[in-house]
Short mmCIF file of C-alpha atoms in Angstrom, two decimals:
data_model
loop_
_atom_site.label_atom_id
_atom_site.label_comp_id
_atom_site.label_asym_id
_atom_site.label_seq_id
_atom_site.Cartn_x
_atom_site.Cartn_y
_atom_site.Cartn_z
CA UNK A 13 2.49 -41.35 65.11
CA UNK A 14 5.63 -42.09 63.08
CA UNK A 15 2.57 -43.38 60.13
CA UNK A 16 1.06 -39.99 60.48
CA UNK A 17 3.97 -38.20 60.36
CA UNK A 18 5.12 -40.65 57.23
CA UNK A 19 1.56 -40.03 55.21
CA UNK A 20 1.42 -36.48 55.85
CA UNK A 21 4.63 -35.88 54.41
CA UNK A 22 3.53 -38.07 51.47
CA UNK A 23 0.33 -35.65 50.77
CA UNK A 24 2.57 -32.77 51.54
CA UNK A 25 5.04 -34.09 49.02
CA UNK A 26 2.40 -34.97 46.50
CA UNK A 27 0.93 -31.48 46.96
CA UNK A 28 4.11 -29.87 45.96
CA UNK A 29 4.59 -31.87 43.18
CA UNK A 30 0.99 -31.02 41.76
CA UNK A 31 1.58 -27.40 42.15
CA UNK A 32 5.10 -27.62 40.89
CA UNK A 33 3.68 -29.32 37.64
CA UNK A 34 0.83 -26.90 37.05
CA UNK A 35 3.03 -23.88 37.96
CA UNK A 36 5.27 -25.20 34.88
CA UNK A 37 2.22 -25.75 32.69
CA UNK A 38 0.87 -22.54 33.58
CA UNK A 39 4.32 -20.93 32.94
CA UNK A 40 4.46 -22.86 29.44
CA UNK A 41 1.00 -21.76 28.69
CA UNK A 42 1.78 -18.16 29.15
CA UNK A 43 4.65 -18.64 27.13
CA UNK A 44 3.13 -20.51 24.60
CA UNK A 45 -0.04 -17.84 24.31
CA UNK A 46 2.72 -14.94 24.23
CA UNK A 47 4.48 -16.55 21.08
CA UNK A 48 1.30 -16.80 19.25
CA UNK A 49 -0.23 -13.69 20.07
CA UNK A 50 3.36 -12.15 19.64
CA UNK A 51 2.93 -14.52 15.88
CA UNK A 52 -0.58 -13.38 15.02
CA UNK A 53 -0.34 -9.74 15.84
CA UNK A 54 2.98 -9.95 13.74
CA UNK A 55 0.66 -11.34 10.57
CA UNK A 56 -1.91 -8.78 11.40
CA UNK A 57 0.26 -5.59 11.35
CA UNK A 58 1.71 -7.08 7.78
CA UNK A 59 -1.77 -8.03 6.34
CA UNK A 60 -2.81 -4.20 7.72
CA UNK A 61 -0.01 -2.66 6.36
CA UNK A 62 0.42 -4.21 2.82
CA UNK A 63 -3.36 -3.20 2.27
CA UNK A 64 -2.88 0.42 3.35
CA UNK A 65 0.08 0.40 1.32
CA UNK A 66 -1.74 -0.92 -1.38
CA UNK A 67 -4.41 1.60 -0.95
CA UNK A 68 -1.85 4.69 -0.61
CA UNK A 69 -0.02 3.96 -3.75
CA UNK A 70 -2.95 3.17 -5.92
CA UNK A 71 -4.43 6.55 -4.81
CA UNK A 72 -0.88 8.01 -5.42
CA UNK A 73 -0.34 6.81 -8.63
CA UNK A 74 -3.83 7.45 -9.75
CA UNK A 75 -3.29 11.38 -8.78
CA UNK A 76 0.13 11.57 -10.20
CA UNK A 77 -1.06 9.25 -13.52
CA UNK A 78 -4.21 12.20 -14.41
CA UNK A 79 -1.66 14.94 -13.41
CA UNK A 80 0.44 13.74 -16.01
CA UNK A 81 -2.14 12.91 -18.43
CA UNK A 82 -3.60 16.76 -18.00
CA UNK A 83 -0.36 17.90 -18.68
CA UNK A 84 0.36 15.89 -21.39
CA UNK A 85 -3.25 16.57 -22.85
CA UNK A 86 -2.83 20.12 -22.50
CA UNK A 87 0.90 20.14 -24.16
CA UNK A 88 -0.79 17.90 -27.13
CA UNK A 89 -3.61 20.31 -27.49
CA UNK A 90 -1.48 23.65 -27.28
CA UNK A 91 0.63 22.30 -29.93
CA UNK A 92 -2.30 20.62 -32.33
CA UNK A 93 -3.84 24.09 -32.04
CA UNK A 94 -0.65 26.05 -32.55
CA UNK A 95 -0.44 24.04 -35.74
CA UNK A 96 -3.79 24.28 -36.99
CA UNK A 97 -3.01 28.10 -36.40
CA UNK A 98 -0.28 28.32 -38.05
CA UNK A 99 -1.52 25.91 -41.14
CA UNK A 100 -4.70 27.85 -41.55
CA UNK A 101 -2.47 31.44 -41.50
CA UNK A 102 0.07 30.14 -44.11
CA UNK A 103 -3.14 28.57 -46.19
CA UNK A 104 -4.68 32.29 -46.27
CA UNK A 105 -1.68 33.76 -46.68
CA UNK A 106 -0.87 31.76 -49.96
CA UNK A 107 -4.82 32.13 -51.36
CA UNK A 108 -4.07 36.15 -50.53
CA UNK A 109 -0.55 36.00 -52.83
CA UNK A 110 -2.17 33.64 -55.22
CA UNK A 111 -5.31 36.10 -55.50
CA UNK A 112 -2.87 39.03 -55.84
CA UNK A 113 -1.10 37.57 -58.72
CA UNK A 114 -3.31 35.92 -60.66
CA UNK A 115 -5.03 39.83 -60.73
#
């Protein structure tokens, strides 16, 4: 009986000792697969947002670069054709005075 008793206890004993050790791998598993999800989603969310970034200010500064060319155009072109106005006005009004005078 006392052999029984004393083998028993040794598979009992064993059988704790199993489960202890795969409770502790199962704990450092869990941990393990937390960190590197924890890593991965981490690299993810930064890969994610640097190319929506990317995307947002390229479409930003493309908007705000043809808004400011448009402007720009326009200002050159109101003030090329001002000029040209004004050249071709004081160009007649000289061949008018020059016309009168030489009469």
């Amino acid at each position: 009986m006392v052999g029984v008793m004393v083998g028993v206890g040794v598979i009992v004993m064993v059988g704790v000792m199993v489960g202890v050790m795969v409770g502790v791998m199962v704990m450092i598993g869990v941990i393990v697969g937390v960190m590197v999800g924890v890593i991965v989603g981490v690299m993810v969310g930064v890969i994610v947002g640097v190319m929506v970034g990317v995307m947002v200010g390229v479409t930003v500064g493309v908007m705000v670069g043809v808004m400011v060319g448009v402007m720009v155009g326009v200002m050159v072109g109101v003030m090329v054709g001002v000029m040209v106005g004004i050249h071709v006005d004081v160009l007649d009004f000289l061949d008018v005075t020059w016309s009168i005078e030489s009469l």
